Coordinates of C-alpha atoms in Angstrom, one line a residue:
M1 CA 188.3 -112.7 91.6
F2 CA 187.6 -109.0 90.8
T3 CA 188.0 -106.8 93.9
P4 CA 187.7 -103.0 93.1
H5 CA 189.7 -100.7 95.2
V6 CA 187.2 -98.2 96.6
P7 CA 188.0 -95.6 99.3
V8 CA 186.9 -96.7 102.7
A9 CA 184.4 -93.9 103.1
A10 CA 182.6 -95.0 99.9
R11 CA 182.5 -98.8 100.6
G12 CA 179.0 -100.2 100.9
R13 CA 177.5 -97.3 99.0
S14 CA 176.3 -97.0 95.4
I15 CA 178.6 -95.7 92.7
A16 CA 176.9 -92.3 92.7
V17 CA 178.4 -91.6 96.2
L18 CA 181.7 -91.3 94.5
R19 CA 180.4 -88.3 92.7
P20 CA 180.8 -85.2 94.9
R21 CA 177.5 -83.4 94.8
F22 CA 176.3 -80.3 96.7
T23 CA 174.2 -81.1 99.7
N24 CA 173.8 -77.7 101.6
V25 CA 172.0 -75.9 98.9
S26 CA 168.9 -73.9 99.3
R27 CA 165.7 -74.8 97.3
R28 CA 165.8 -71.4 95.7
S29 CA 169.2 -72.0 94.2
L30 CA 168.0 -75.3 92.8
M31 CA 164.8 -73.8 91.3
S32 CA 166.0 -70.7 89.6
G33 CA 166.7 -69.8 86.0
A34 CA 164.0 -71.4 83.8
P35 CA 160.3 -70.8 83.2
R36 CA 158.0 -73.2 84.8
M37 CA 156.3 -75.7 82.4
S38 CA 153.1 -77.3 83.5
A39 CA 153.9 -80.6 81.8
S40 CA 157.1 -81.4 83.7
P41 CA 157.9 -78.7 86.4
A42 CA 160.7 -80.7 88.0
L43 CA 162.5 -81.0 84.7
T44 CA 161.9 -77.6 83.2
S45 CA 162.0 -75.3 86.2
T46 CA 165.1 -76.7 87.9
R47 CA 168.5 -75.4 87.0
T48 CA 171.4 -77.6 88.2
D49 CA 174.1 -75.8 90.0
E50 CA 177.1 -76.6 87.8
A51 CA 179.4 -74.6 90.0
S52 CA 179.0 -77.3 92.6
A53 CA 179.9 -80.1 90.2
S54 CA 183.3 -81.7 90.7
V55 CA 186.4 -80.0 89.6
E56 CA 189.0 -81.9 87.6
G57 CA 190.7 -83.7 90.5
R58 CA 192.7 -82.4 93.4
H59 CA 195.5 -79.9 93.0
N60 CA 196.8 -79.7 96.6
Q61 CA 198.9 -82.8 96.6
V62 CA 202.4 -82.5 98.1
L63 CA 204.9 -82.5 95.2
P64 CA 208.3 -84.2 95.3
A65 CA 211.0 -82.2 96.9
K66 CA 213.3 -82.5 93.8
H67 CA 212.2 -81.3 90.3
T68 CA 214.1 -81.7 87.1
S69 CA 213.3 -80.2 83.7
Y70 CA 212.5 -83.5 82.1
A71 CA 209.6 -84.1 84.6
L72 CA 207.2 -82.4 82.3
T73 CA 207.9 -84.8 79.5
R74 CA 207.5 -88.0 81.5
E75 CA 204.4 -90.2 80.8
D76 CA 203.4 -90.0 84.5
A77 CA 203.9 -86.3 84.8
V78 CA 200.0 -85.9 84.8
S79 CA 200.0 -87.3 88.4
T80 CA 200.6 -84.8 91.2
V81 CA 201.4 -87.6 93.7
P82 CA 205.0 -88.1 94.7
D83 CA 206.9 -91.2 93.5
T84 CA 206.8 -92.7 96.9
M85 CA 203.0 -92.6 96.8
R86 CA 202.6 -93.7 93.2
E87 CA 199.9 -96.2 94.2
V88 CA 197.5 -93.3 94.6
K89 CA 196.9 -91.8 91.2
G90 CA 194.1 -90.7 88.9
D91 CA 193.7 -87.3 90.4
W92 CA 193.7 -85.6 86.9
V93 CA 190.4 -87.1 85.7
L94 CA 186.8 -86.2 86.1
F95 CA 184.9 -88.2 88.6
H96 CA 183.4 -91.4 87.3
P97 CA 181.8 -94.6 88.5
V98 CA 183.8 -97.2 90.3
Y99 CA 182.0 -100.6 90.2
T100 CA 181.6 -103.5 92.5
A101 CA 182.0 -107.1 91.3
E102 CA 178.2 -107.5 91.3
E103 CA 177.7 -104.3 89.3
L104 CA 180.2 -105.4 86.7
R105 CA 178.2 -108.5 86.0
S106 CA 174.8 -106.9 86.0
V107 CA 175.0 -105.5 82.4
A108 CA 172.6 -106.9 79.9
V109 CA 172.7 -106.7 76.1
M110 CA 169.6 -104.7 75.1
H111 CA 168.2 -102.8 72.1
R112 CA 165.6 -99.9 72.1
D113 CA 163.1 -100.3 69.3
A114 CA 162.6 -97.2 67.1
K115 CA 159.4 -95.4 67.9
T116 CA 159.6 -92.2 65.8
I117 CA 161.0 -91.1 62.5
S118 CA 164.0 -89.5 64.4
D119 CA 164.6 -92.9 66.1
N120 CA 164.6 -94.7 62.7
I121 CA 167.1 -92.2 61.3
A122 CA 169.4 -92.6 64.3
W123 CA 169.3 -96.5 64.2
S124 CA 169.9 -96.5 60.4
F125 CA 173.0 -94.4 60.8
V126 CA 174.2 -96.7 63.6
R127 CA 173.8 -99.8 61.4
L128 CA 175.7 -98.0 58.6
L129 CA 178.4 -96.9 61.0
R130 CA 178.6 -100.4 62.5
W131 CA 179.1 -101.9 59.0
G132 CA 181.9 -99.4 58.4
F133 CA 183.6 -100.2 61.7
D134 CA 183.4 -103.9 61.0
V135 CA 185.1 -103.4 57.5
V136 CA 187.8 -101.0 58.7
S137 CA 188.7 -102.9 61.9
G138 CA 188.4 -106.4 60.4
Y139 CA 185.8 -107.4 62.9
K140 CA 184.0 -110.7 62.3
H141 CA 181.6 -112.8 64.3
K142 CA 179.9 -115.8 62.9
P143 CA 177.9 -118.4 64.9
L144 CA 180.1 -121.2 66.0
P145 CA 179.7 -124.5 64.1
T146 CA 178.4 -127.6 65.8
T147 CA 181.9 -129.0 65.7
A148 CA 183.5 -126.1 67.5
C149 CA 184.3 -128.2 70.5
V150 CA 186.7 -130.4 68.5
L151 CA 188.2 -127.7 66.3
S152 CA 191.4 -125.9 67.2
L153 CA 191.7 -122.2 67.8
D154 CA 193.6 -121.8 64.5
A155 CA 190.8 -123.7 62.6
L156 CA 188.1 -121.5 64.2
R157 CA 190.1 -118.3 63.4
N158 CA 190.8 -119.3 59.8
G159 CA 187.1 -120.1 59.4
G160 CA 186.2 -116.6 60.5
Y161 CA 184.3 -117.7 63.6
I162 CA 186.5 -116.0 66.2
M163 CA 189.2 -113.3 66.3
D164 CA 192.6 -113.4 67.9
E165 CA 193.8 -110.9 70.5
R166 CA 195.4 -108.6 67.9
Q167 CA 192.2 -108.3 65.9
W168 CA 190.1 -107.6 69.0
L169 CA 192.6 -104.9 70.1
R170 CA 192.4 -103.3 66.6
R171 CA 188.6 -103.2 67.0
F172 CA 188.8 -101.6 70.4
L173 CA 191.3 -99.0 69.4
F174 CA 189.2 -97.9 66.4
L175 CA 185.9 -98.0 68.3
E176 CA 187.2 -95.9 71.2
S177 CA 189.0 -93.3 69.0
I178 CA 185.5 -92.5 67.5
A179 CA 183.4 -93.1 70.6
A180 CA 185.0 -90.2 72.5
V181 CA 183.9 -87.7 69.9
P182 CA 180.1 -87.2 70.5
G183 CA 180.3 -86.3 74.2
M184 CA 182.9 -83.6 73.4
V185 CA 180.9 -82.2 70.5
A186 CA 177.7 -82.0 72.4
A187 CA 179.4 -80.4 75.4
T188 CA 181.1 -77.9 73.1
L189 CA 177.8 -76.9 71.4
R190 CA 175.9 -76.6 74.7
H191 CA 178.8 -74.6 76.2
L192 CA 178.6 -72.2 73.2
R193 CA 174.8 -72.0 73.5
S194 CA 175.1 -71.1 77.1
L195 CA 177.5 -68.3 76.3
R196 CA 175.3 -67.0 73.5
L197 CA 172.1 -67.0 75.5
M198 CA 174.0 -66.0 78.7
R199 CA 172.1 -68.4 80.9
R200 CA 172.7 -71.7 82.7
D201 CA 173.0 -75.0 80.8
S202 CA 170.7 -77.1 83.1
G203 CA 173.6 -79.4 84.0
W204 CA 174.2 -81.2 80.7
I205 CA 177.7 -80.0 80.0
H206 CA 179.5 -81.8 82.8
T207 CA 177.9 -85.2 82.1
L208 CA 178.8 -84.9 78.4
L209 CA 182.4 -84.1 79.2
E210 CA 182.6 -87.1 81.6
E211 CA 181.4 -89.3 78.8
A212 CA 184.0 -87.9 76.4
E213 CA 186.8 -88.4 78.9
N214 CA 185.7 -91.8 79.9
E215 CA 185.8 -93.0 76.3
R216 CA 189.2 -91.4 75.9
M217 CA 190.5 -93.3 78.9
H218 CA 189.3 -96.5 77.3
L219 CA 191.6 -95.7 74.4
M220 CA 194.5 -94.8 76.6
T221 CA 194.1 -98.1 78.4
F222 CA 194.1 -100.2 75.2
M223 CA 197.1 -98.2 73.9
T224 CA 199.2 -99.7 76.6
L225 CA 198.9 -103.1 74.8
R226 CA 199.6 -102.0 71.3
Q227 CA 200.9 -99.0 69.4
P228 CA 198.9 -98.7 66.1
S229 CA 200.7 -98.4 62.8
L230 CA 200.9 -95.2 60.8
L231 CA 198.3 -96.6 58.4
F232 CA 195.9 -97.3 61.3
R233 CA 196.5 -93.8 62.7
A234 CA 195.8 -92.3 59.3
M235 CA 192.5 -94.2 59.1
V236 CA 191.5 -93.0 62.5
L237 CA 192.5 -89.4 61.6
G238 CA 190.2 -89.5 58.5
A239 CA 187.3 -91.2 60.3
Q240 CA 187.6 -88.8 63.2
G241 CA 187.7 -85.7 61.1
F242 CA 184.6 -86.8 59.1
F243 CA 182.7 -88.0 62.1
Y244 CA 183.4 -84.9 64.2
N245 CA 182.2 -82.5 61.6
M246 CA 179.1 -84.5 60.7
F247 CA 178.1 -85.0 64.3
F248 CA 178.7 -81.3 64.9
L249 CA 176.3 -80.3 62.1
C250 CA 173.7 -82.9 63.1
Y251 CA 173.7 -81.9 66.7
M252 CA 172.9 -78.3 65.7
I253 CA 169.9 -79.6 63.8
S254 CA 168.6 -82.2 66.1
P255 CA 170.3 -82.9 69.5
S256 CA 167.7 -85.5 70.4
T257 CA 168.4 -87.6 67.3
C258 CA 172.1 -87.4 68.0
H259 CA 171.7 -88.6 71.6
R260 CA 169.5 -91.5 70.3
F261 CA 172.2 -92.3 67.8
V262 CA 174.8 -92.4 70.6
G263 CA 172.5 -94.6 72.7
H264 CA 172.2 -97.1 69.9
L265 CA 176.0 -96.9 69.3
E266 CA 176.6 -97.8 72.9
E267 CA 174.2 -100.7 72.6
E268 CA 176.5 -102.0 69.9
A269 CA 179.6 -101.4 72.1
V270 CA 178.0 -103.3 75.0
L271 CA 177.3 -106.2 72.6
T272 CA 180.9 -106.1 71.3
Y273 CA 182.5 -106.2 74.7
T274 CA 180.1 -108.9 75.9
R275 CA 181.2 -111.1 73.0
C276 CA 184.8 -110.4 73.9
I277 CA 184.1 -111.4 77.6
K278 CA 182.5 -114.6 76.5
E279 CA 185.5 -115.4 74.2
M280 CA 188.0 -114.8 77.1
E281 CA 186.0 -116.8 79.6
A282 CA 185.8 -119.7 77.1
G283 CA 189.6 -119.7 76.8
R284 CA 189.6 -118.6 73.1
L285 CA 191.9 -115.7 73.8
P286 CA 194.7 -117.4 75.7
Q287 CA 197.2 -114.5 75.5
W288 CA 194.8 -112.5 77.7
S289 CA 193.8 -115.3 80.1
N290 CA 196.2 -114.2 82.9
L291 CA 197.3 -110.8 81.5
P292 CA 197.5 -108.3 84.3
A293 CA 195.4 -105.2 84.1
P294 CA 197.5 -102.1 82.9
D295 CA 198.5 -99.7 85.6
I296 CA 196.4 -97.0 84.0
A297 CA 193.3 -99.2 84.3
K298 CA 194.0 -100.1 87.9
D299 CA 194.4 -96.4 88.6
Y300 CA 191.3 -95.2 86.7
W301 CA 188.8 -97.8 87.9
R302 CA 190.4 -98.4 91.3
L303 CA 191.0 -102.0 90.5
G304 CA 192.8 -104.3 92.9
P305 CA 196.6 -105.0 92.5
D306 CA 195.8 -108.5 91.2
A307 CA 193.3 -107.4 88.6
K308 CA 193.4 -109.0 85.2
F309 CA 192.7 -107.7 81.7
L310 CA 189.3 -109.4 81.9
D311 CA 188.4 -107.1 84.8
V312 CA 189.2 -104.2 82.6
I313 CA 186.9 -105.4 79.8
Y314 CA 184.1 -105.8 82.4
A315 CA 184.7 -102.2 83.6
V316 CA 184.7 -100.8 80.0
R317 CA 181.5 -102.6 79.3
S318 CA 179.8 -101.2 82.4
D319 CA 180.9 -97.7 81.3
E320 CA 179.4 -98.3 77.8
S321 CA 176.1 -99.4 79.5
T322 CA 176.1 -96.1 81.5
H323 CA 176.5 -94.1 78.2
R324 CA 173.7 -96.2 76.7
F325 CA 171.4 -95.3 79.6
V326 CA 172.4 -91.7 79.7
N327 CA 172.1 -90.9 76.0
H328 CA 168.8 -92.7 75.5
S329 CA 167.4 -90.8 78.5
L330 CA 168.7 -87.4 77.3
A331 CA 167.1 -88.2 73.9
N332 CA 163.7 -88.4 75.6
L333 CA 164.0 -84.9 77.1
D334 CA 163.5 -81.5 75.7
H335 CA 167.1 -80.3 75.2
K336 CA 166.0 -76.6 75.4
T337 CA 164.2 -76.6 78.7
D338 CA 164.7 -79.9 80.6
V339 CA 167.5 -80.3 83.2
N340 CA 169.9 -83.2 83.1
P341 CA 168.5 -85.7 85.7
F342 CA 172.0 -87.1 86.2
A343 CA 173.5 -83.8 87.3
L344 CA 172.9 -84.5 91.0
R345 CA 173.2 -88.3 91.1
E346 CA 173.2 -91.4 88.9
P347 CA 171.3 -94.6 89.2
D348 CA 173.3 -97.6 90.2
M349 CA 174.3 -100.3 87.8
S350 CA 171.4 -102.5 88.7
T351 CA 169.3 -99.9 86.9
K352 CA 171.7 -98.8 84.2
G353 CA 172.8 -102.3 83.3
S354 CA 169.3 -103.7 83.0
K355 CA 167.2 -100.8 81.9
L356 CA 167.6 -98.9 78.6
C357 CA 166.7 -95.4 79.8
F358 CA 164.4 -93.1 81.7
E359 CA 161.3 -91.9 79.9
R360 CA 160.6 -88.2 80.4
D361 CA 158.1 -88.8 83.3
E362 CA 160.6 -91.1 85.0
A363 CA 163.3 -88.5 84.6
E364 CA 161.0 -85.9 86.2
K365 CA 160.3 -88.2 89.2
Y366 CA 164.0 -88.9 89.5
V367 CA 164.8 -85.1 89.7
E368 CA 162.1 -84.6 92.3
A369 CA 163.5 -87.4 94.4
S370 CA 167.0 -85.9 94.1
H371 CA 165.8 -82.6 95.3
K372 CA 163.9 -84.2 98.3
I373 CA 167.1 -86.0 99.3
I374 CA 169.0 -82.8 99.3
Q375 CA 166.3 -80.8 101.1
D376 CA 166.2 -83.5 103.8
G377 CA 170.0 -83.2 104.3
K378 CA 170.6 -86.8 103.4
P379 CA 173.7 -88.0 101.5
I380 CA 173.3 -88.5 97.8
H381 CA 173.4 -92.2 96.8

């Protein structure tokens, strides 16, 4: 049974409560910095106070009394918590959702139909990239035969109907090593744009950095189960170099198309992890049936001490559905004038897991609701 470890103060609230957001902020500070647009004033006239966004973890922890020179090279040196308190970690990461058991199972596989030429371009590139991922990672998924119930696992695997644990892990490693690129590229370009224009960013940068780190933490989690070969690392290096530069150029041309591309890419990620969950729950991945969740996963998602690897896959899928929702929503906005509706708070998983995105008018109403909550002095959730 999945039981997430959530701080006492946050229990019973939505996941957005875990994001520290400013509450005692004047309306003037929320409404400064951008010209008012009659079409969507809440989106275009509001500048999110990024200075109030969360910093990268706490840095005031009590350090161990004894230090040695090799402490810097230890794998757990990123934690500022003493060894005697090692069960409390994760203070080096950006704030991110922590899910309840109900939220983990509220994710649906969905696809957004293309509505514009830009959408069609994005979806076409995703299908091309998916084909490349499938070839490089050896991914295969054919409908099970009618005799599947009487066939052995080896027969199903030899027939190309299912994959074994090693094949699934190879797929995850390759997918996550590429999926962490778009958020960092987009954040970098928006950061440089903010410096060039010498004005605020409207709250996009922090959300994009969160996405990049979240995908990287997926990779770090799966790396605890397998160290890839030199050949695999070389393929990742080549794919990452090509993808980073291509996405960089494309984002300078059309940020909205790029966010739509990422939204479709996350749709495929949700589909892939959903298939893996079904395989695990059907008993077709026996090596992972009772595999404990890695410590880094328990730390990052605040999983319980008895969490299994299946719980990790559920958490990763929920993260991917968040990225799906966020990027499709950002693609619907004007990247030059509109604020990031998720800068102050995020919808809960009942929304992100079952709804593809906010349309622009919905994003405007969401921003207005966030401002009203703050002005009324109510906690963000």
